[in-house]
Short mmCIF file of C-alpha atoms and ligand atoms in Angstrom, two decimals:
data_model
loop_
_atom_site.label_atom_id
_atom_site.label_comp_id
_atom_site.label_asym_id
_atom_site.label_seq_id
_atom_site.Cartn_x
_atom_site.Cartn_y
_atom_site.Cartn_z
CA MET A 1 13.39 12.37 31.56
CA LYS A 2 12.66 13.83 35.00
CA SER A 3 8.97 14.57 35.44
CA SER A 4 9.74 18.01 36.92
CA LEU A 5 11.51 18.94 33.64
CA VAL A 6 8.59 17.67 31.59
CA ASP A 7 6.27 19.79 33.72
CA GLU A 8 8.40 22.88 33.10
CA LEU A 9 8.42 22.19 29.37
CA LYS A 10 4.62 21.91 29.47
CA LEU A 11 4.44 25.27 31.21
CA ILE A 12 6.57 26.83 28.45
CA ALA A 13 5.01 25.26 25.33
CA GLY A 14 1.59 24.16 26.60
CA SER A 15 0.80 20.60 27.64
CA ASP A 16 -0.71 19.71 24.25
CA TYR A 17 2.65 20.39 22.66
CA VAL A 18 4.84 18.12 24.79
CA LEU A 19 4.76 14.46 23.71
CA THR A 20 6.15 11.85 26.05
CA GLU A 21 4.38 8.62 25.04
CA GLN A 22 6.42 6.43 22.69
CA GLN A 23 3.35 5.87 20.55
CA GLN A 24 3.45 9.57 19.75
CA THR A 25 7.19 10.21 19.78
CA ASN A 26 8.02 7.30 17.45
CA ALA A 27 7.07 9.42 14.46
CA TYR A 28 9.74 11.99 15.42
CA LEU A 29 12.84 9.82 15.61
CA TYR A 30 14.22 9.40 12.10
CA ASP A 31 14.79 11.25 8.86
CA GLU A 32 14.94 9.83 5.34
CA VAL A 33 18.15 7.81 5.77
CA GLU A 34 17.52 4.20 4.85
CA LYS A 35 17.02 1.80 7.77
CA ALA A 36 20.14 -0.18 6.80
CA TYR A 37 22.52 2.65 7.65
CA ARG A 38 20.61 5.09 9.81
CA PRO A 39 21.75 5.85 13.38
CA GLU A 40 19.76 4.20 16.17
CA ALA A 41 17.42 6.64 17.92
CA ASP A 42 17.13 6.91 21.70
CA LYS A 43 13.45 6.12 22.17
CA SER A 44 13.19 7.75 25.58
CA SER A 45 13.47 11.16 23.93
CA ILE A 46 10.50 13.49 24.21
CA VAL A 47 9.05 15.95 21.69
CA VAL A 48 8.38 19.63 22.32
CA LYS A 49 6.64 21.74 19.69
CA ALA A 50 7.63 25.35 20.27
CA GLY A 51 5.22 28.07 19.21
CA SER A 52 7.48 31.14 19.22
CA THR A 53 11.10 32.29 19.33
CA GLU A 54 10.56 33.18 22.99
CA GLN A 55 9.40 29.64 23.75
CA VAL A 56 12.45 28.25 21.94
CA SER A 57 14.58 30.51 24.10
CA ALA A 58 12.98 29.30 27.34
CA ILE A 59 13.27 25.64 26.26
CA MET A 60 16.95 26.06 25.37
CA LYS A 61 17.73 27.78 28.67
CA LEU A 62 16.03 24.99 30.60
CA ALA A 63 17.86 22.32 28.60
CA ASP A 64 21.21 24.07 28.99
CA ASP A 65 20.79 24.54 32.74
CA ASN A 66 20.08 20.80 33.03
CA CYS A 67 22.56 19.63 30.35
CA ILE A 68 19.81 17.91 28.34
CA PRO A 69 20.60 17.41 24.63
CA VAL A 70 18.33 19.19 22.14
CA VAL A 71 17.83 17.90 18.61
CA VAL A 72 15.96 20.28 16.32
CA ARG A 73 13.57 18.59 13.94
CA GLY A 74 12.66 20.37 10.72
CA GLY A 75 10.93 18.57 7.86
CA ALA A 76 12.99 15.40 8.58
CA THR A 77 13.83 15.01 4.90
CA GLY A 78 17.55 14.95 5.74
CA LEU A 79 19.72 12.16 4.36
CA CYS A 80 22.37 11.87 7.07
CA GLY A 81 20.55 11.24 10.35
CA GLY A 82 20.88 14.86 11.51
CA CYS A 83 17.56 15.10 13.34
CA THR A 84 17.74 11.66 14.99
CA PRO A 85 18.37 11.84 18.76
CA ILE A 86 21.04 9.30 19.69
CA ASN A 87 20.94 10.21 23.40
CA GLU A 88 17.90 10.90 25.55
CA SER A 89 16.98 14.31 24.17
CA ILE A 90 14.40 17.00 23.76
CA ILE A 91 13.32 16.77 20.12
CA LEU A 92 12.50 20.39 19.35
CA SER A 93 9.95 20.25 16.54
CA MET A 94 9.62 23.42 14.48
CA GLU A 95 6.29 22.50 12.87
CA ARG A 96 4.28 25.19 14.70
CA LEU A 97 6.66 27.96 13.68
CA ASN A 98 5.16 28.04 10.21
CA GLY A 99 4.22 31.66 9.64
CA ILE A 100 5.02 33.53 6.42
CA LEU A 101 5.53 36.88 8.10
CA GLU A 102 6.17 39.18 5.16
CA ILE A 103 6.55 39.20 1.38
CA ASP A 104 8.48 42.44 0.87
CA ARG A 105 8.33 43.17 -2.85
CA LYS A 106 10.31 46.41 -2.56
CA ASN A 107 13.37 44.64 -1.22
CA MET A 108 12.47 41.32 -2.91
CA VAL A 109 12.69 39.37 0.34
CA ALA A 110 10.40 37.02 2.26
CA VAL A 111 10.49 36.89 6.05
CA LEU A 112 9.58 33.41 7.26
CA GLU A 113 9.43 31.40 10.43
CA ALA A 114 11.83 28.47 10.25
CA GLY A 115 9.12 25.79 10.13
CA VAL A 116 7.66 27.05 6.84
CA THR A 117 8.07 24.21 4.35
CA LEU A 118 9.36 24.72 0.84
CA MET A 119 5.90 23.70 -0.36
CA ASP A 120 4.26 26.40 1.82
CA LEU A 121 6.62 29.03 0.44
CA LEU A 122 6.13 28.03 -3.21
CA GLU A 123 2.34 28.01 -2.76
CA GLU A 124 2.48 31.48 -1.22
CA LEU A 125 4.67 32.86 -4.02
CA ASP A 126 2.33 31.32 -6.61
CA LYS A 127 -0.38 33.65 -5.35
CA TYR A 128 1.72 36.60 -6.56
CA ASN A 129 2.03 35.13 -10.05
CA ASP A 130 5.38 36.82 -10.74
CA LEU A 131 7.58 35.73 -7.80
CA SER A 132 9.69 32.64 -7.27
CA PHE A 133 12.31 31.01 -5.08
CA PRO A 134 14.81 28.81 -6.91
CA VAL A 135 16.51 26.41 -4.46
CA HIS A 136 14.82 23.03 -4.66
CA PRO A 137 16.16 19.95 -2.88
CA GLY A 138 14.01 17.03 -4.02
CA ASP A 139 11.49 16.97 -1.18
CA GLU A 140 9.17 19.98 -0.70
CA GLY A 141 8.45 18.86 2.87
CA ALA A 142 11.86 20.30 3.83
CA GLN A 143 11.53 23.33 6.10
CA MET A 144 13.26 26.61 5.38
CA GLY A 145 15.14 26.35 8.71
CA GLY A 146 16.34 22.85 7.83
CA MET A 147 17.30 23.97 4.34
CA ALA A 148 19.23 26.90 5.82
CA VAL A 149 21.26 24.92 8.35
CA THR A 150 22.00 22.14 5.86
CA ASN A 151 22.84 24.73 3.18
CA ALA A 152 20.66 22.72 0.82
CA GLY A 153 21.47 22.51 -2.87
CA GLY A 154 19.56 20.45 -5.41
CA ALA A 155 19.25 20.31 -9.16
CA ARG A 156 18.90 24.05 -9.71
CA ALA A 157 22.17 24.95 -7.99
CA VAL A 158 23.89 25.04 -11.36
CA ARG A 159 22.10 28.28 -12.11
CA HIS A 160 21.08 29.62 -8.72
CA GLY A 161 23.63 28.29 -6.26
CA VAL A 162 22.85 26.85 -2.82
CA MET A 163 20.88 28.21 0.16
CA ARG A 164 23.83 30.23 1.44
CA LYS A 165 23.48 32.55 -1.53
CA HIS A 166 19.85 33.38 -0.84
CA ILE A 167 19.74 34.04 2.90
CA MET A 168 20.13 37.62 4.10
CA GLY A 169 19.19 37.33 7.75
CA LEU A 170 18.49 34.88 10.54
CA THR A 171 16.98 34.98 14.00
CA ILE A 172 18.74 32.38 16.10
CA VAL A 173 18.50 31.11 19.65
CA LEU A 174 21.78 30.13 21.25
CA PRO A 175 21.98 27.03 23.44
CA ASN A 176 21.89 29.28 26.56
CA GLY A 177 18.59 30.79 25.40
CA GLU A 178 19.94 34.11 24.14
CA ILE A 179 18.16 35.42 21.02
CA LEU A 180 20.27 37.01 18.26
CA GLU A 181 19.38 38.78 15.00
CA LEU A 182 22.05 38.16 12.38
CA GLY A 183 22.03 40.11 9.11
CA GLY A 184 18.69 41.41 7.86
CA LYS A 185 17.44 43.03 4.68
CA LEU A 186 20.82 44.65 3.95
CA ILE A 187 22.51 43.85 0.67
CA LYS A 188 25.88 44.99 2.00
CA ASN A 189 26.91 44.37 5.59
CA ASN A 190 30.54 44.00 6.61
CA ALA A 191 30.26 44.62 10.34
CA GLY A 192 32.43 42.06 12.07
CA TYR A 193 32.70 38.32 11.56
CA ASN A 194 29.82 36.87 9.57
CA LEU A 195 28.21 34.61 12.16
CA MET A 196 25.15 34.14 9.98
CA GLN A 197 27.22 32.29 7.38
CA LEU A 198 28.61 30.10 10.15
CA ILE A 199 25.10 28.99 11.10
CA LEU A 200 24.33 28.07 7.47
CA GLY A 201 25.60 24.51 7.11
CA SER A 202 25.98 24.01 10.87
CA GLU A 203 23.35 21.22 10.85
CA GLY A 204 21.70 22.24 14.10
CA THR A 205 24.88 21.98 16.17
CA LEU A 206 25.38 25.67 17.02
CA ALA A 207 21.98 27.32 17.44
CA VAL A 208 18.28 27.03 16.66
CA VAL A 209 17.12 29.06 13.66
CA THR A 210 13.65 30.47 14.24
CA LYS A 211 13.31 33.09 11.51
CA ILE A 212 14.79 33.69 8.06
CA VAL A 213 15.06 36.66 5.73
CA LEU A 214 15.20 35.12 2.28
CA LYS A 215 15.78 36.58 -1.18
CA ILE A 216 12.96 36.07 -3.66
CA TYR A 217 13.11 36.53 -7.43
CA PRO A 218 11.01 37.42 -10.46
CA LYS A 219 9.54 34.35 -12.13
CA GLU A 220 10.99 33.11 -15.39
CA ARG A 221 8.00 32.03 -17.44
CA TYR A 222 9.38 30.03 -20.31
CA SER A 223 10.86 26.61 -19.74
CA ALA A 224 11.78 23.52 -21.70
CA THR A 225 13.48 20.21 -20.97
CA ILE A 226 15.92 18.53 -23.31
CA VAL A 227 16.83 14.86 -23.07
CA ALA A 228 20.23 14.32 -24.69
CA PRO A 229 21.25 10.66 -25.10
CA PHE A 230 24.95 9.83 -25.47
CA GLU A 231 26.71 6.56 -26.13
CA ASN A 232 28.82 7.03 -22.98
CA PHE A 233 29.10 9.32 -19.96
CA GLU A 234 32.47 10.68 -21.15
CA ASP A 235 30.79 12.38 -24.14
CA ALA A 236 27.95 13.56 -21.91
CA CYS A 237 30.46 15.16 -19.51
CA CYS A 238 32.26 16.92 -22.38
CA ALA A 239 28.92 18.34 -23.53
CA VAL A 240 28.26 19.63 -19.98
CA MET A 241 31.62 21.41 -19.89
CA ASP A 242 30.96 22.98 -23.29
CA ILE A 243 27.49 24.13 -22.24
CA LEU A 244 28.89 25.81 -19.11
CA GLN A 245 31.70 27.45 -21.07
CA SER A 246 29.29 28.71 -23.75
CA GLY A 247 27.70 31.12 -21.28
CA ASN A 248 24.41 29.23 -21.28
CA LEU A 249 23.25 28.60 -17.75
CA PRO A 250 20.54 25.94 -17.66
CA LEU A 251 18.33 25.70 -14.59
CA ALA A 252 19.51 22.11 -14.13
CA VAL A 253 21.71 19.54 -15.82
CA GLU A 254 21.04 16.08 -14.44
CA TYR A 255 22.70 12.79 -15.26
CA MET A 256 21.56 9.24 -14.45
CA ASP A 257 22.84 5.94 -15.77
CA LYS A 258 20.45 4.98 -18.56
CA HIS A 259 19.11 1.88 -16.81
CA LEU A 260 17.91 4.13 -13.96
CA PHE A 261 15.84 6.35 -16.27
CA VAL A 262 14.43 3.28 -18.03
CA GLY A 263 13.77 1.28 -14.84
CA THR A 264 12.26 4.19 -12.89
CA ALA A 265 9.97 5.05 -15.80
CA GLU A 266 8.82 1.41 -15.95
CA MET A 267 8.21 1.38 -12.19
CA LEU A 268 5.96 4.43 -12.67
CA GLY A 269 4.09 2.83 -15.57
CA LEU A 270 5.76 5.21 -18.04
CA GLU A 271 8.18 4.75 -20.90
CA TRP A 272 11.61 6.35 -21.26
CA GLN A 273 11.58 7.68 -24.77
CA ALA A 274 15.32 8.04 -25.38
CA LYS A 275 16.13 4.57 -26.63
CA LYS A 276 19.66 4.97 -27.91
CA GLY A 277 22.93 5.17 -26.00
CA ASN A 278 23.90 4.50 -22.38
CA ALA A 279 24.14 7.94 -20.82
CA ASP A 280 21.38 10.54 -20.80
CA LEU A 281 21.44 14.17 -19.78
CA LEU A 282 18.28 15.91 -18.63
CA ILE A 283 18.78 19.61 -19.32
CA ILE A 284 16.17 22.02 -17.96
CA LEU A 285 16.06 25.56 -19.33
CA SER A 286 14.18 28.48 -17.93
CA GLU A 287 14.18 31.92 -19.51
CA LYS A 288 12.37 35.26 -19.40
CA SER A 289 11.19 35.20 -23.03
CA GLU A 290 10.28 32.63 -25.67
CA ASP A 291 13.02 33.94 -27.97
CA GLN A 292 15.67 33.49 -25.27
CA LEU A 293 14.41 29.99 -24.60
CA TYR A 294 14.56 28.95 -28.26
CA ALA A 295 18.01 30.47 -28.69
CA ALA A 296 19.32 28.57 -25.65
CA CYS A 297 17.71 25.31 -26.85
CA ARG A 298 19.28 25.68 -30.29
CA GLU A 299 22.75 26.36 -28.90
CA ILE A 300 22.62 23.53 -26.39
CA ASN A 301 21.36 21.15 -29.04
CA GLU A 302 24.31 22.05 -31.25
CA ILE A 303 26.75 21.54 -28.38
CA CYS A 304 25.30 18.09 -27.66
CA GLU A 305 25.52 17.13 -31.33
CA ARG A 306 29.13 18.30 -31.49
CA ASN A 307 29.79 15.93 -28.60
CA HIS A 308 28.24 12.99 -30.46
CA SER A 309 24.80 12.86 -28.87
CA TYR A 310 22.06 10.89 -30.56
CA GLU A 311 19.04 12.91 -31.58
CA THR A 312 17.89 15.00 -28.62
CA LEU A 313 14.30 14.98 -27.40
CA TYR A 314 12.52 18.20 -26.55
CA ALA A 315 9.72 18.66 -24.02
CA GLY A 316 8.01 22.05 -24.06
CA LYS A 317 4.59 21.27 -22.56
CA THR A 318 4.32 21.46 -18.78
CA GLU A 319 2.93 17.90 -18.47
CA GLU A 320 5.74 16.43 -20.57
CA GLN A 321 8.35 18.24 -18.51
CA GLN A 322 6.72 17.17 -15.26
CA GLU A 323 6.79 13.54 -16.40
CA LEU A 324 10.54 13.73 -17.07
CA LEU A 325 11.16 15.37 -13.70
CA LEU A 326 9.04 12.76 -11.97
CA ILE A 327 11.18 9.99 -13.46
CA ARG A 328 14.34 11.81 -12.36
CA SER A 329 13.06 12.43 -8.85
CA GLN A 330 11.66 8.92 -8.21
CA HIS A 331 14.84 7.00 -9.03
CA TYR A 332 15.51 6.50 -5.32
CA GLU A 333 12.32 4.49 -4.90
CA TYR A 334 13.56 2.31 -7.74
CA ILE A 335 16.95 1.52 -6.21
CA LYS A 336 16.54 1.94 -2.47
CA ASP A 337 15.95 -1.72 -1.61
CA SER A 338 19.16 -2.72 -3.40
CA ILE A 339 21.60 -0.31 -1.72
CA CYS A 340 23.31 -0.55 1.65
CA ASP A 341 25.10 2.83 1.52
CA SER A 342 24.83 5.88 -0.65
CA PHE A 343 27.13 8.83 -1.25
CA ASP A 344 27.02 12.50 -2.11
CA MET A 345 30.59 13.25 -3.18
CA ALA A 346 31.53 16.27 -5.28
CA VAL A 347 34.57 17.05 -7.42
CA PRO A 348 35.52 20.01 -9.62
CA VAL A 349 33.28 19.89 -12.66
CA SER A 350 36.26 19.32 -14.96
CA GLU A 351 37.02 16.05 -13.13
CA VAL A 352 33.53 14.51 -13.13
CA SER A 353 34.12 12.29 -16.15
CA ALA A 354 37.33 10.75 -14.76
CA PHE A 355 35.74 10.45 -11.32
CA ILE A 356 32.73 8.50 -12.60
CA ARG A 357 35.02 6.34 -14.78
CA ASP A 358 37.22 5.46 -11.80
CA LEU A 359 34.23 4.68 -9.56
CA LYS A 360 32.82 2.33 -12.18
CA MET A 361 36.21 0.63 -12.64
CA LEU A 362 36.64 0.28 -8.89
CA VAL A 363 33.33 -1.50 -8.28
CA LYS A 364 34.15 -3.97 -11.08
CA GLU A 365 37.17 -5.09 -9.02
CA TYR A 366 34.65 -6.15 -6.35
CA ASP A 367 32.41 -7.84 -8.90
CA THR A 368 29.61 -5.41 -8.11
CA ASP A 369 28.09 -2.26 -9.60
CA THR A 370 27.20 1.28 -8.53
CA ASN A 371 24.29 3.48 -9.62
CA VAL A 372 25.43 6.93 -10.70
CA ILE A 373 23.06 9.89 -10.46
CA ALA A 374 24.58 13.35 -10.64
CA HIS A 375 23.85 17.05 -10.48
CA ILE A 376 26.50 16.83 -13.10
CA ALA A 377 27.09 20.50 -13.88
CA ASP A 378 27.87 21.02 -10.17
CA GLY A 379 30.30 18.10 -10.08
CA ASN A 380 27.99 16.52 -7.47
CA VAL A 381 27.80 12.74 -7.87
CA HIS A 382 25.48 10.42 -5.96
CA ASN A 383 26.45 6.75 -6.09
CA ASP A 384 26.07 3.74 -3.84
CA ILE A 385 27.22 0.35 -2.58
CA LEU A 386 24.88 -2.53 -3.41
CA TYR A 387 23.74 -5.35 -1.15
CA LEU A 388 24.93 -8.80 -2.13
CA LYS A 389 22.43 -10.96 -4.05
CA ASP A 390 21.37 -12.68 -0.79
CA GLY A 391 20.46 -9.29 0.70
CA SER A 392 23.44 -9.08 3.07
CA VAL A 393 25.86 -6.17 3.45
CA PRO A 394 29.11 -7.14 1.67
CA ASP A 395 32.10 -7.57 3.98
CA TYR A 396 34.09 -5.30 1.64
CA ALA A 397 31.64 -2.37 2.14
CA SER A 398 33.83 -0.19 4.35
CA GLU A 399 36.98 -0.92 2.32
CA LEU A 400 35.10 -0.02 -0.87
CA LYS A 401 33.79 3.19 0.69
CA GLN A 402 37.31 4.19 1.70
CA LYS A 403 38.58 3.54 -1.84
CA MET A 404 35.73 5.61 -3.31
CA TYR A 405 36.69 8.47 -1.00
CA ASP A 406 40.35 8.10 -1.99
CA ILE A 407 39.39 8.54 -5.63
CA CYS A 408 37.26 11.55 -4.71
CA PHE A 409 40.14 13.14 -2.76
CA SER A 410 42.57 12.46 -5.62
CA TYR A 411 40.39 14.73 -7.77
CA GLY A 412 40.25 17.45 -5.12
CA GLY A 413 36.75 16.43 -4.02
CA THR A 414 34.62 16.40 -0.89
CA ILE A 415 32.70 13.57 0.79
CA THR A 416 29.52 15.64 0.72
CA GLY A 417 28.41 18.19 -1.83
CA GLU A 418 25.01 18.89 -0.33
CA HIS A 419 23.56 16.38 2.17
CA GLY A 420 26.00 17.20 4.97
CA ILE A 421 27.81 15.15 7.58
CA GLY A 422 25.01 14.56 10.09
CA LYS A 423 25.55 11.47 12.18
CA ILE A 424 26.38 8.97 9.46
CA ARG A 425 29.47 10.69 8.01
CA ARG A 426 31.09 11.93 11.22
CA GLN A 427 33.94 9.44 11.07
CA ASP A 428 34.42 10.19 7.38
CA LEU A 429 34.91 13.93 7.96
CA ILE A 430 38.16 13.11 9.72
CA LEU A 431 39.44 11.55 6.49
CA GLN A 432 38.96 14.79 4.59
CA LYS A 433 39.90 17.56 7.01
CA ALA A 434 43.24 18.56 8.43
CA SER A 435 43.42 18.17 12.20
CA ALA A 436 44.02 21.93 12.60
CA GLU A 437 40.77 22.62 10.74
CA LEU A 438 38.88 20.11 12.86
CA GLU A 439 40.33 21.72 15.99
CA LEU A 440 39.04 25.13 14.87
CA MET A 441 35.61 23.62 14.28
CA ARG A 442 35.63 22.04 17.75
CA GLY A 443 36.64 25.41 19.21
CA ILE A 444 33.75 27.18 17.45
CA LYS A 445 31.35 24.53 18.70
CA LYS A 446 32.61 25.07 22.26
CA VAL A 447 32.14 28.84 22.08
CA PHE A 448 28.53 28.50 20.92
CA ASP A 449 27.64 25.45 22.96
CA PRO A 450 29.95 24.93 25.96
CA ASN A 451 27.72 22.22 27.46
CA ASN A 452 27.46 20.33 24.15
CA ILE A 453 23.68 20.14 24.25
CA MET A 454 23.00 21.01 20.60
CA ASN A 455 22.64 17.85 18.58
CA PRO A 456 25.59 16.02 20.13
CA GLY A 457 27.18 13.40 17.88
CA THR A 458 26.46 15.41 14.74
CA VAL A 459 29.16 16.75 12.35
CA LEU A 460 31.98 16.59 14.94
C1 FAD B 501 13.92 12.54 -2.05
C2 FAD B 501 14.93 13.50 -1.46
C3 FAD B 501 15.73 14.24 -2.29
C4 FAD B 501 16.67 15.14 -1.75
N1 FAD B 501 17.42 15.88 -2.61
C5 FAD B 501 18.27 16.79 -2.10
C6 FAD B 501 19.04 17.62 -2.97
O1 FAD B 501 18.95 17.50 -4.18
N2 FAD B 501 19.87 18.53 -2.42
C7 FAD B 501 19.99 18.68 -1.06
O2 FAD B 501 20.75 19.55 -0.61
N3 FAD B 501 19.29 17.89 -0.21
C8 FAD B 501 18.45 16.97 -0.69
N4 FAD B 501 17.73 16.18 0.16
C9 FAD B 501 17.99 16.28 1.62
C10 FAD B 501 17.09 17.23 2.41
O3 FAD B 501 15.88 17.50 1.73
C11 FAD B 501 17.79 18.54 2.74
O4 FAD B 501 18.95 18.28 3.50
C12 FAD B 501 16.89 19.53 3.51
O5 FAD B 501 17.54 20.78 3.49
C13 FAD B 501 16.63 19.14 4.97
O6 FAD B 501 15.64 20.00 5.51
P1 FAD B 501 14.67 19.47 6.68
O7 FAD B 501 13.81 20.61 7.12
O8 FAD B 501 13.96 18.26 6.27
O9 FAD B 501 15.73 19.17 7.82
P2 FAD B 501 15.80 17.96 8.85
O10 FAD B 501 16.03 16.68 8.14
O11 FAD B 501 14.64 18.03 9.77
O12 FAD B 501 17.11 18.36 9.66
C14 FAD B 501 18.36 18.43 9.07
C15 FAD B 501 19.37 18.99 10.09
O13 FAD B 501 19.07 20.35 10.37
C16 FAD B 501 18.76 20.56 11.76
N5 FAD B 501 17.66 21.54 11.78
C17 FAD B 501 16.48 21.48 11.13
N6 FAD B 501 15.79 22.61 11.32
C18 FAD B 501 16.56 23.42 12.12
C19 FAD B 501 16.38 24.72 12.67
N7 FAD B 501 15.29 25.44 12.46
N8 FAD B 501 17.38 25.22 13.44
C20 FAD B 501 18.52 24.50 13.69
N9 FAD B 501 18.72 23.26 13.20
C21 FAD B 501 17.74 22.73 12.43
C22 FAD B 501 18.41 19.18 12.29
O14 FAD B 501 18.71 19.08 13.66
C23 FAD B 501 19.30 18.29 11.43
O15 FAD B 501 20.59 18.22 11.96
C24 FAD B 501 16.79 15.27 -0.35
C25 FAD B 501 15.98 14.51 0.49
C26 FAD B 501 15.06 13.63 -0.05
C27 FAD B 501 14.20 12.83 0.88
#
């Protein structure tokens, strides 16, 4: 990058906050996508750590005037290469924009800078004892700005929905440096097109988010976790449908193939207590009173039994529940060295059982297997393609992926329920979307970012 540009960036952000040496910038190139299928980063990219919305504005204007790509880096917990610069870029790190500006109890909103991590927010709300925020993608290092623009979901979406539902306002900086306030603390606001909703899920391709007005909620104090073992996933899926139709709304309903629960527990030096069956549901309940919690547990237990579950296990103590969650959340460590691609497809919840069945039948045709992990009550299924025994990528990998997508589409599904398109699924988006819809998306991108400086090569 031209030294005169670097000098200007240093003037804007302060010289301590502009990193140009590869030794320093190397830590800013990748997200959590596995090495085997991550995009290759352009190592000549430099890092700028902005300290205010005004600095972001000045950086964007400079970049736009010089047609330099800008890749915003949040917590870098993304799973689709979104914050990896594939051209020589300014990596705009949001880590300094980490202020919790206001906890407004009257309106039940928090006003946050975009670099506040989920962990920061939860720790802050803990101080109030009676406040909470429900959206929880697996990694608490995710920043609120990153969670907003990826419209993050996670296990609790079954009850609380995804980020989109909880954001009331954004401060954004357009690629040309203009600062806009979208939405605010208003519950109702129908003035014009909703540009704020367009930014949510835009994966850093339209604007930089610097501030967020977020809904917060009263804490639910009583929680329990049920492990329901079934002989097969078909019965487990029927139980999920019945639970949803019964009016019970668990905080989370998670599915993993049994061998993943057992293997991950072993890896952690623990033991998976549900011995029977092949398909386990982890059902997390959270209620305002003990009576409500017991009533929900009883009803859900009955529903599982009606759908032929083996005896369910109940965890009420915090430590027991945390152990179960740990096993659920660490499964990736258990499988990651064996997979060469992983997916985040979603289908209507009524189709999950048939979808999983077809995926499992398909991989058998290739004499391989696939690990199934699902936010099952959202119809959101994570599965993968395995390396061959000799550690190589199978030559059928792209054919198999295409066939998995075809099954997903045949059930009215999407190639990504929550992780997004990023850089690794760009070619796949074309398989799902009509060309007229893609054209509209390209048009929107052009209006926001005529010089295509915002995270080029992402989404579109
Ligand atoms: C173990 C694990 C489990 C996960 N589980 C889930 C899950 O259950 N559900 C789920 O939805 N996700 C999950 N994720 C993915 C990830 O945590 C989410 O996508 C998260 O929202 C990304 O936030 P981030 O701050 O890390 O963003 P990053 O990875 O830093 O960036 C993601 C994208 O957003 C852009 N971006 C970041 N901040 C801004 C900003 N302020 N303004 C404009 N653009 C910005 C980046 O350029 C990039 O394109 C998981 C990840 C891990 C590692």
